[in-house]
mmCIF file of C-alpha atoms and ligand atoms in Angstrom:
data_model
loop_
_atom_site.group_PDB
_atom_site.id
_atom_site.type_symbol
_atom_site.label_atom_id
_atom_site.label_comp_id
_atom_site.label_asym_id
_atom_site.label_seq_id
_atom_site.Cartn_x
_atom_site.Cartn_y
_atom_site.Cartn_z
ATOM 1 C CA MET A 1 89.741 121.044 110.464
ATOM 2 C CA SER A 2 92.942 121.672 112.328
ATOM 3 C CA ASP A 3 96.445 120.419 111.604
ATOM 4 C CA PHE A 4 98.810 118.791 114.420
ATOM 5 C CA SER A 5 99.461 122.161 116.113
ATOM 6 C CA GLY A 6 95.738 122.773 116.560
ATOM 7 C CA ARG A 7 95.533 125.554 114.004
ATOM 8 C CA LYS A 8 92.556 125.689 111.447
ATOM 9 C CA VAL A 9 93.552 124.464 108.013
ATOM 10 C CA SER A 10 91.708 125.662 105.314
ATOM 11 C CA ARG A 11 90.954 123.879 102.029
ATOM 12 C CA ARG A 12 93.349 125.964 100.291
ATOM 13 C CA LYS A 13 95.977 125.006 102.432
ATOM 14 C CA LEU A 14 95.282 121.513 102.345
ATOM 15 C CA LEU A 15 95.227 121.606 98.313
ATOM 16 C CA GLY A 16 98.304 123.457 98.527
ATOM 17 C CA GLY A 17 99.927 120.756 101.105
ATOM 18 C CA ALA A 18 99.127 118.037 98.720
ATOM 19 C CA ALA A 19 100.983 119.536 95.659
ATOM 20 C CA GLY A 20 103.875 117.950 97.172
ATOM 21 C CA ALA A 21 106.422 120.557 96.147
ATOM 22 C CA VAL A 22 104.954 123.198 98.220
ATOM 23 C CA ALA A 23 103.944 121.241 101.006
ATOM 24 C CA ALA A 24 106.196 123.148 103.785
ATOM 25 C CA VAL A 25 104.849 126.389 102.543
ATOM 26 C CA PRO A 26 101.542 126.738 104.056
ATOM 27 C CA LEU A 27 103.072 126.596 107.538
ATOM 28 C CA VAL A 28 106.001 128.875 107.185
ATOM 29 C CA HIS A 29 103.677 131.561 105.597
ATOM 30 C CA GLU A 30 101.727 131.600 109.049
ATOM 31 C CA LEU A 31 104.274 133.686 110.141
ATOM 32 C CA VAL A 32 104.227 136.212 107.531
ATOM 33 C CA PRO A 33 102.216 139.104 108.223
ATOM 34 C CA HIS A 34 99.195 138.913 106.156
ATOM 35 C CA GLN A 35 97.557 142.388 106.674
ATOM 36 C CA ILE A 36 100.153 144.458 105.074
ATOM 37 C CA VAL A 37 98.113 145.123 101.648
ATOM 38 C CA HIS A 38 94.659 145.147 103.312
ATOM 39 C CA ASP A 39 96.188 147.825 105.808
ATOM 40 C CA GLN A 40 97.603 149.610 103.155
ATOM 41 C CA PHE A 41 93.896 149.739 101.320
ATOM 42 C CA ALA A 42 92.173 150.262 104.498
ATOM 43 C CA SER A 43 94.543 153.428 105.596
ATOM 44 C CA ALA A 44 93.653 155.263 102.498
ATOM 45 C CA GLN A 45 89.737 154.700 103.270
ATOM 46 C CA GLU A 46 90.297 156.333 106.551
ATOM 47 C CA HIS A 47 91.700 159.289 104.652
ATOM 48 C CA GLY A 48 88.331 159.877 102.899
ATOM 49 C CA GLU A 49 89.196 157.906 99.582
ATOM 50 C CA GLY A 50 87.016 155.051 100.425
ATOM 51 C CA HIS A 51 83.610 153.994 99.107
ATOM 52 C CA GLY A 52 81.248 157.201 98.977
ATOM 53 C CA GLY A 53 84.243 159.209 100.523
ATOM 54 C CA GLY A 54 84.838 163.008 99.949
ATOM 55 C CA LYS A 55 85.631 164.193 96.720
ATOM 56 C CA GLY A 56 84.757 161.045 94.656
ATOM 57 C CA SER A 57 80.951 160.891 95.969
ATOM 58 C CA THR A 58 79.604 163.487 93.298
ATOM 59 C CA ALA A 59 77.682 161.984 90.422
ATOM 60 C CA GLU A 60 80.317 163.314 87.808
ATOM 61 C CA PHE A 61 83.383 161.266 89.017
ATOM 62 C CA LYS A 62 86.103 163.709 90.078
ATOM 63 C CA GLY A 63 88.638 161.537 92.153
ATOM 64 C CA ALA A 64 89.480 158.714 93.846
ATOM 65 C CA GLY A 65 86.144 157.704 94.818
ATOM 66 C CA HIS A 66 86.556 153.805 95.010
ATOM 67 C CA ARG A 67 90.069 152.903 94.826
ATOM 68 C CA GLY A 68 91.690 152.295 98.324
ATOM 69 C CA THR A 69 95.146 152.991 97.689
ATOM 70 C CA VAL A 70 97.069 156.051 98.256
ATOM 71 C CA GLY A 71 99.289 157.412 95.381
ATOM 72 C CA THR A 72 99.979 155.757 91.881
ATOM 73 C CA VAL A 73 102.545 153.466 90.548
ATOM 74 C CA ASP A 74 105.052 155.264 88.489
ATOM 75 C CA PRO A 75 105.213 153.250 85.250
ATOM 76 C CA ALA A 76 108.965 154.500 85.140
ATOM 77 C CA VAL A 77 109.303 151.945 88.186
ATOM 78 C CA ASN A 78 108.124 149.041 86.395
ATOM 79 C CA GLY A 79 109.301 149.941 82.752
ATOM 80 C CA PHE A 80 105.788 149.145 81.555
ATOM 81 C CA ASP A 81 102.486 151.114 81.855
ATOM 82 C CA PRO A 82 99.088 149.557 81.781
ATOM 83 C CA ALA A 83 97.937 152.517 79.717
ATOM 84 C CA GLY A 84 100.322 151.371 77.016
ATOM 85 C CA ILE A 85 99.664 147.630 77.315
ATOM 86 C CA VAL A 86 96.047 148.103 76.716
ATOM 87 C CA ARG A 87 96.823 149.401 73.078
ATOM 88 C CA ASP A 88 99.995 147.583 72.500
ATOM 89 C CA PHE A 89 100.057 144.603 70.072
ATOM 90 C CA ASP A 90 103.437 142.759 68.931
ATOM 91 C CA THR A 91 102.739 141.667 65.107
ATOM 92 C CA GLY A 92 106.677 140.496 65.295
ATOM 93 C CA THR A 93 109.038 140.921 62.229
ATOM 94 C CA VAL A 94 106.996 139.577 59.199
ATOM 95 C CA LEU A 95 109.153 137.747 56.603
ATOM 96 C CA ARG A 96 108.095 135.854 53.247
ATOM 97 C CA GLU A 97 109.125 132.108 53.058
ATOM 98 C CA GLY A 98 107.802 129.880 50.001
ATOM 99 C CA GLY A 99 104.739 132.110 49.642
ATOM 100 C CA ARG A 100 104.057 132.136 53.237
ATOM 101 C CA THR A 101 103.848 134.684 55.828
ATOM 102 C CA VAL A 102 106.350 134.180 58.865
ATOM 103 C CA ARG A 103 106.056 136.026 62.059
ATOM 104 C CA GLU A 104 109.095 135.948 64.160
ATOM 105 C CA PHE A 105 108.919 137.024 67.889
ATOM 106 C CA GLU A 106 111.719 136.942 70.706
ATOM 107 C CA LEU A 107 110.601 136.324 74.640
ATOM 108 C CA VAL A 108 113.205 136.539 77.367
ATOM 109 C CA ALA A 109 112.262 135.309 80.581
ATOM 110 C CA GLU A 110 113.850 137.182 83.487
ATOM 111 C CA GLU A 111 113.433 137.979 87.015
ATOM 112 C CA LYS A 112 112.167 141.822 87.940
ATOM 113 C CA GLU A 113 110.876 143.383 90.771
ATOM 114 C CA ILE A 114 107.539 145.042 90.031
ATOM 115 C CA GLU A 115 105.133 147.463 91.779
ATOM 116 C CA VAL A 116 101.586 145.812 91.585
ATOM 117 C CA ALA A 117 100.055 148.497 93.870
ATOM 118 C CA PRO A 118 101.297 151.700 95.377
ATOM 119 C CA GLY A 119 103.908 150.691 97.589
ATOM 120 C CA VAL A 120 103.331 147.023 97.181
ATOM 121 C CA LYS A 121 106.315 145.390 95.530
ATOM 122 C CA TYR A 122 106.507 142.125 93.749
ATOM 123 C CA ALA A 123 109.514 139.631 92.692
ATOM 124 C CA ALA A 124 107.967 138.768 89.541
ATOM 125 C CA TRP A 125 109.257 136.524 86.815
ATOM 126 C CA ALA A 126 108.418 138.256 83.378
ATOM 127 C CA TYR A 127 108.826 137.821 79.766
ATOM 128 C CA SER A 128 110.437 140.559 78.235
ATOM 129 C CA GLY A 129 110.362 142.701 81.166
ATOM 130 C CA ARG A 130 106.550 142.971 80.917
ATOM 131 C CA VAL A 131 103.734 141.608 83.061
ATOM 132 C CA PRO A 132 101.838 140.528 81.199
ATOM 133 C CA GLY A 133 104.416 139.879 78.547
ATOM 134 C CA PRO A 134 104.218 141.331 75.214
ATOM 135 C CA THR A 135 100.550 140.483 73.414
ATOM 136 C CA LEU A 136 101.594 138.485 70.197
ATOM 137 C CA ARG A 137 99.744 138.864 67.135
ATOM 138 C CA ALA A 138 99.346 136.594 64.060
ATOM 139 C CA THR A 139 97.011 135.799 61.411
ATOM 140 C CA GLU A 140 95.250 132.557 60.778
ATOM 141 C CA GLY A 141 97.533 130.314 58.928
ATOM 142 C CA ASP A 142 100.876 132.394 59.175
ATOM 143 C CA LEU A 143 103.970 130.319 60.533
ATOM 144 C CA VAL A 144 104.776 131.497 63.730
ATOM 145 C CA ARG A 145 108.414 131.409 65.200
ATOM 146 C CA ILE A 146 109.076 132.351 68.789
ATOM 147 C CA LYS A 147 112.473 132.491 69.839
ATOM 148 C CA PHE A 148 112.289 131.841 73.753
ATOM 149 C CA VAL A 149 115.796 133.037 75.733
ATOM 150 C CA ASN A 150 115.851 132.072 79.621
ATOM 151 C CA ALA A 151 117.746 134.891 80.956
ATOM 152 C CA SER A 152 116.440 134.115 84.576
ATOM 153 C CA ASN A 153 117.758 131.859 87.382
ATOM 154 C CA HIS A 154 114.854 129.062 86.810
ATOM 155 C CA PRO A 155 113.998 126.837 84.015
ATOM 156 C CA HIS A 156 111.047 128.047 82.364
ATOM 157 C CA THR A 157 109.077 127.102 79.090
ATOM 158 C CA ILE A 158 106.587 128.783 76.662
ATOM 159 C CA HIS A 159 103.256 126.927 76.437
ATOM 160 C CA PHE A 160 100.995 128.197 73.791
ATOM 161 C CA HIS A 161 97.457 127.740 73.606
ATOM 162 C CA GLY A 162 96.473 126.509 69.861
ATOM 163 C CA ILE A 163 96.922 123.633 67.683
ATOM 164 C CA HIS A 164 100.454 122.242 67.121
ATOM 165 C CA THR A 165 102.774 119.488 67.479
ATOM 166 C CA ALA A 166 104.012 118.032 71.129
ATOM 167 C CA GLN A 167 107.399 118.979 70.099
ATOM 168 C CA HIS A 168 106.435 122.699 70.558
ATOM 169 C CA ASP A 169 103.998 122.480 73.301
ATOM 170 C CA GLY A 170 106.408 123.867 76.001
ATOM 171 C CA VAL A 171 105.626 121.065 78.318
ATOM 172 C CA PRO A 172 108.634 119.620 80.860
ATOM 173 C CA GLY A 173 109.672 116.122 79.407
ATOM 174 C CA VAL A 174 108.104 116.686 75.996
ATOM 175 C CA GLY A 175 110.191 117.887 73.159
ATOM 176 C CA ARG A 176 112.811 120.176 74.413
ATOM 177 C CA GLY A 177 110.932 120.534 77.866
ATOM 178 C CA ASN A 178 112.291 122.806 80.186
ATOM 179 C CA ILE A 179 114.627 125.377 78.908
ATOM 180 C CA ASP A 180 117.331 125.924 81.279
ATOM 181 C CA PRO A 181 118.711 129.227 82.486
ATOM 182 C CA GLY A 182 121.116 130.771 79.934
ATOM 183 C CA GLU A 183 119.728 128.424 77.266
ATOM 184 C CA SER A 184 117.411 129.202 74.395
ATOM 185 C CA PHE A 185 114.696 127.430 72.271
ATOM 186 C CA THR A 186 112.774 128.505 69.293
ATOM 187 C CA TYR A 187 108.997 127.493 69.461
ATOM 188 C CA GLU A 188 107.183 127.126 65.686
ATOM 189 C CA PHE A 189 103.796 126.314 64.796
ATOM 190 C CA GLU A 190 101.039 127.449 62.380
ATOM 191 C CA ALA A 191 98.844 130.174 63.971
ATOM 192 C CA ARG A 192 95.472 128.354 64.486
ATOM 193 C CA PRO A 193 92.664 128.337 65.329
ATOM 194 C CA PHE A 194 91.687 132.088 65.007
ATOM 195 C CA GLY A 195 90.625 133.468 68.316
ATOM 196 C CA MET A 196 92.124 135.083 71.716
ATOM 197 C CA HIS A 197 94.558 132.635 73.326
ATOM 198 C CA LEU A 198 97.019 132.600 75.962
ATOM 199 C CA TYR A 199 100.797 131.753 76.391
ATOM 200 C CA HIS A 200 102.462 131.036 79.767
ATOM 201 C CA CYS A 201 105.171 129.171 81.341
ATOM 202 C CA HIS A 202 104.410 125.425 81.956
ATOM 203 C CA SER A 203 107.392 124.471 84.545
ATOM 204 C CA THR A 204 106.690 123.274 87.999
ATOM 205 C CA PRO A 205 105.220 124.087 89.994
ATOM 206 C CA LEU A 206 102.858 125.230 87.647
ATOM 207 C CA ALA A 207 100.852 127.628 89.884
ATOM 208 C CA ASP A 208 103.876 129.363 90.989
ATOM 209 C CA HIS A 209 105.454 129.898 87.525
ATOM 210 C CA ILE A 210 102.168 131.332 86.211
ATOM 211 C CA THR A 211 101.216 133.459 89.101
ATOM 212 C CA LYS A 212 105.021 135.022 89.185
ATOM 213 C CA GLY A 213 103.770 136.693 85.800
ATOM 214 C CA LEU A 214 104.931 134.561 83.185
ATOM 215 C CA TYR A 215 102.076 134.825 80.828
ATOM 216 C CA GLY A 216 100.848 136.805 78.105
ATOM 217 C CA ALA A 217 97.641 137.181 75.482
ATOM 218 C CA PHE A 218 98.171 135.787 72.057
ATOM 219 C CA VAL A 219 95.776 137.029 69.437
ATOM 220 C CA ILE A 220 95.130 135.170 66.027
ATOM 221 C CA ASP A 221 93.208 136.982 63.694
ATOM 222 C CA PRO A 222 90.922 135.298 61.209
ATOM 223 C CA LYS A 223 91.923 135.328 57.421
ATOM 224 C CA LYS A 224 89.284 137.707 56.789
ATOM 225 C CA GLY A 225 89.829 140.034 59.539
ATOM 226 C CA ARG A 226 87.473 141.465 62.003
ATOM 227 C CA ASP A 227 85.626 145.010 61.649
ATOM 228 C CA LYS A 228 87.773 148.020 62.274
ATOM 229 C CA ALA A 229 87.785 148.942 65.996
ATOM 230 C CA ASP A 230 89.506 150.427 68.883
ATOM 231 C CA GLU A 231 91.188 147.323 70.081
ATOM 232 C CA LEU A 232 92.031 146.656 73.799
ATOM 233 C CA VAL A 233 93.653 143.989 75.689
ATOM 234 C CA MET A 234 92.697 143.181 79.283
ATOM 235 C CA VAL A 235 94.612 140.174 80.954
ATOM 236 C CA MET A 236 93.049 140.043 84.269
ATOM 237 C CA ASN A 237 95.464 138.927 86.921
ATOM 238 C CA GLY A 238 96.440 139.102 90.658
ATOM 239 C CA PHE A 239 99.163 138.843 92.924
ATOM 240 C CA ASP A 240 99.945 136.667 96.082
ATOM 241 C CA THR A 241 102.207 139.315 97.867
ATOM 242 C CA ASN A 242 102.629 137.514 101.238
ATOM 243 C CA PHE A 243 102.931 133.792 99.506
ATOM 244 C CA ASP A 244 99.904 132.295 101.356
ATOM 245 C CA ARG A 245 98.593 130.777 98.180
ATOM 246 C CA SER A 246 95.612 133.542 98.017
ATOM 247 C CA ASN A 247 96.007 136.929 96.051
ATOM 248 C CA GLU A 248 96.031 140.354 98.136
ATOM 249 C CA VAL A 249 96.235 142.491 94.783
ATOM 250 C CA TYR A 250 93.989 142.003 91.791
ATOM 251 C CA ALA A 251 94.000 143.941 88.428
ATOM 252 C CA VAL A 252 93.853 144.129 84.858
ATOM 253 C CA ASN A 253 97.184 144.624 83.293
ATOM 254 C CA THR A 254 98.740 144.326 86.514
ATOM 255 C CA VAL A 255 98.684 147.317 88.363
ATOM 256 C CA ALA A 256 95.681 147.631 90.836
ATOM 257 C CA PHE A 257 93.276 150.841 89.992
ATOM 258 C CA ALA A 258 95.742 151.405 86.917
ATOM 259 C CA TYR A 259 92.410 152.391 84.605
ATOM 260 C CA HIS A 260 90.836 153.829 87.755
ATOM 261 C CA ASP A 261 93.180 156.571 88.130
ATOM 262 C CA GLN A 262 93.683 156.953 84.183
ATOM 263 C CA PRO A 263 90.718 155.978 82.394
ATOM 264 C CA ILE A 264 90.817 154.231 79.155
ATOM 265 C CA ARG A 265 89.188 156.885 76.633
ATOM 266 C CA VAL A 266 87.126 155.695 73.887
ATOM 267 C CA LYS A 267 85.176 157.374 71.582
ATOM 268 C CA ARG A 268 81.172 157.612 71.573
ATOM 269 C CA ASP A 269 79.498 155.124 69.248
ATOM 270 C CA GLU A 270 82.918 153.627 68.009
ATOM 271 C CA LEU A 271 83.166 149.854 67.981
ATOM 272 C CA VAL A 272 85.529 148.727 71.035
ATOM 273 C CA ARG A 273 86.793 145.203 70.870
ATOM 274 C CA ILE A 274 88.169 143.870 74.073
ATOM 275 C CA TYR A 275 90.547 140.853 74.316
ATOM 276 C CA LEU A 276 90.087 139.499 77.397
ATOM 277 C CA ALA A 277 91.886 136.635 79.581
ATOM 278 C CA ASN A 278 91.808 135.539 82.997
ATOM 279 C CA VAL A 279 95.388 134.175 84.261
ATOM 280 C CA LEU A 280 94.476 134.390 87.791
ATOM 281 C CA GLU A 281 95.980 131.540 89.998
ATOM 282 C CA PHE A 282 94.232 130.413 93.366
ATOM 283 C CA ASP A 283 91.021 131.975 92.664
ATOM 284 C CA LEU A 284 88.652 129.578 90.536
ATOM 285 C CA VAL A 285 86.401 131.976 88.683
ATOM 286 C CA ASN A 286 87.009 135.827 87.720
ATOM 287 C CA SER A 287 84.530 138.266 85.976
ATOM 288 C CA PHE A 288 83.937 141.084 83.636
ATOM 289 C CA HIS A 289 81.438 143.733 84.118
ATOM 290 C CA ILE A 290 80.465 146.973 82.276
ATOM 291 C CA HIS A 291 78.409 149.692 83.464
ATOM 292 C CA ALA A 292 75.402 151.133 81.694
ATOM 293 C CA ASN A 293 75.989 148.798 78.644
ATOM 294 C CA PHE A 294 75.749 145.555 77.094
ATOM 295 C CA PHE A 295 78.314 143.859 74.857
ATOM 296 C CA ASP A 296 78.304 141.060 72.288
ATOM 297 C CA TYR A 297 80.653 138.138 73.756
ATOM 298 C CA TYR A 298 82.454 135.360 71.564
ATOM 299 C CA PRO A 299 83.880 132.972 73.954
ATOM 300 C CA THR A 300 87.648 132.157 72.972
ATOM 301 C CA GLY A 301 86.969 134.505 70.123
ATOM 302 C CA THR A 302 86.897 131.170 67.802
ATOM 303 C CA LYS A 303 83.508 131.750 66.179
ATOM 304 C CA LEU A 304 82.633 134.934 64.118
ATOM 305 C CA GLU A 305 78.685 135.008 65.799
ATOM 306 C CA PRO A 306 78.483 136.206 69.439
ATOM 307 C CA ARG A 307 77.273 133.674 72.089
ATOM 308 C CA ASP A 308 75.972 136.190 74.419
ATOM 309 C CA PHE A 309 74.667 140.048 74.619
ATOM 310 C CA THR A 310 75.190 140.234 78.127
ATOM 311 C CA ASP A 311 76.998 143.036 80.822
ATOM 312 C CA THR A 312 78.819 140.417 82.808
ATOM 313 C CA VAL A 313 80.678 137.191 82.073
ATOM 314 C CA ILE A 314 82.497 134.777 84.163
ATOM 315 C CA LEU A 315 85.815 133.336 83.262
ATOM 316 C CA GLY A 316 87.708 130.470 84.786
ATOM 317 C CA GLN A 317 91.271 130.032 84.855
ATOM 318 C CA GLY A 318 92.806 130.221 81.588
ATOM 319 C CA GLU A 319 89.689 131.266 80.119
ATOM 320 C CA ARG A 320 89.459 133.950 77.592
ATOM 321 C CA GLY A 321 87.168 135.912 74.993
ATOM 322 C CA ILE A 322 86.253 138.696 72.953
ATOM 323 C CA ALA A 323 83.780 141.581 73.970
ATOM 324 C CA GLU A 324 82.517 143.997 71.393
ATOM 325 C CA VAL A 325 80.910 147.228 72.890
ATOM 326 C CA ARG A 326 79.553 150.585 71.677
ATOM 327 C CA PHE A 327 79.162 153.337 74.117
ATOM 328 C CA PRO A 328 75.983 155.463 73.078
ATOM 329 C CA PHE A 329 76.567 158.247 75.466
ATOM 330 C CA THR A 330 79.694 160.307 76.805
ATOM 331 C CA GLY A 331 80.742 160.087 80.343
ATOM 332 C CA LYS A 332 82.772 157.806 82.776
ATOM 333 C CA TYR A 333 81.331 154.118 83.003
ATOM 334 C CA MET A 334 82.997 151.812 85.218
ATOM 335 C CA PHE A 335 84.152 148.268 84.488
ATOM 336 C CA HIS A 336 85.388 145.659 87.122
ATOM 337 C CA ALA A 337 85.105 142.262 88.333
ATOM 338 C CA HIS A 338 81.871 141.347 89.515
ATOM 339 C CA VAL A 339 83.337 139.436 92.351
ATOM 340 C CA SER A 340 83.323 142.295 94.317
ATOM 341 C CA GLU A 341 86.422 141.548 96.724
ATOM 342 C CA PHE A 342 88.552 141.627 93.461
ATOM 343 C CA ALA A 343 86.925 145.174 92.846
ATOM 344 C CA ASP A 344 87.850 146.361 96.026
ATOM 345 C CA LEU A 345 91.287 144.989 96.060
ATOM 346 C CA GLY A 346 92.233 146.893 92.729
ATOM 347 C CA TRP A 347 90.307 145.094 89.844
ATOM 348 C CA MET A 348 88.374 148.365 88.631
ATOM 349 C CA GLY A 349 88.746 150.893 86.211
ATOM 350 C CA PHE A 350 86.687 153.337 84.108
ATOM 351 C CA PHE A 351 85.995 153.995 80.341
ATOM 352 C CA GLU A 352 85.937 157.564 79.568
ATOM 353 C CA VAL A 353 83.848 158.148 76.536
ATOM 354 C CA ILE A 354 84.153 161.180 74.591
ATOM 355 C CA GLU A 355 82.979 162.852 71.086
HETATM 356 CU CU1 LIG B 401 108.431 129.371 84.715
#
């Protein structure tokens, strides 16, 4: 298939054009160099850091055996660190009102340049300076109050997944709708149902407002709690760094290969609970795979019995779940998207299991 100029038109570009508001974008981006990120990843391989390359090829992992980037992203540049985000839960300011627990949060939308892979900058939109935004956490039945301040130059909202009224659904044209630059609004609802949920901007064009970085995890604990565990948050995301409506960089918690360079340290035999979400745009599926182990999987985390005992789960856009795993042996164990292209472009890391 080709357009009027005779160039090939992909299905992705046709869909992009059909969205109306972005109709002009696909042609403009024909002019944008597409190869920058791939070249950056490829040049690392020429220097012996690619698959099976040099130092990383021994059985005992010792270096950059799989990642195709040179150097690392300095957390000070972004003001957040995937090593911190993975265990960072914001339980809000807790109040009691009429015998009920109330949790108050504040999220501020702002424009922020972030580095998503070494040397790869991205003009993000962020909630409270982070991509993903803070992982908000409440217990089923709590009253949750989120003050949203729009300190950016575009209208935004916060749409929470959960059960609540239309007025607090964070959708343009309903209730307060778009929150304009400089304005604020407080969303309020009861936390339910328990599970692993999401929040994200719902302004239009929707894919743009999400992929720019306005999303975060929203954990609701069951009233009776869950078994004690080492708890991790993994928001699987990606970045369209050349605006061609496909992603060039893939990651968990934003920075490509972050947990490859700095493995997530867990204890042997300890229960590890992973709150997993897929917020990718432009790619229809993502996946999560653990090496040399199997995990219990709870889709959306809304039931207390696992649905699967597996080593790989597939998640569509906006899908999430909870994985529970124990590592019986010490050592370094890879985890990555089993969509192999994503793994090569950043969505790959390690657990380091210690005594
Ligand atoms: Cu937005």
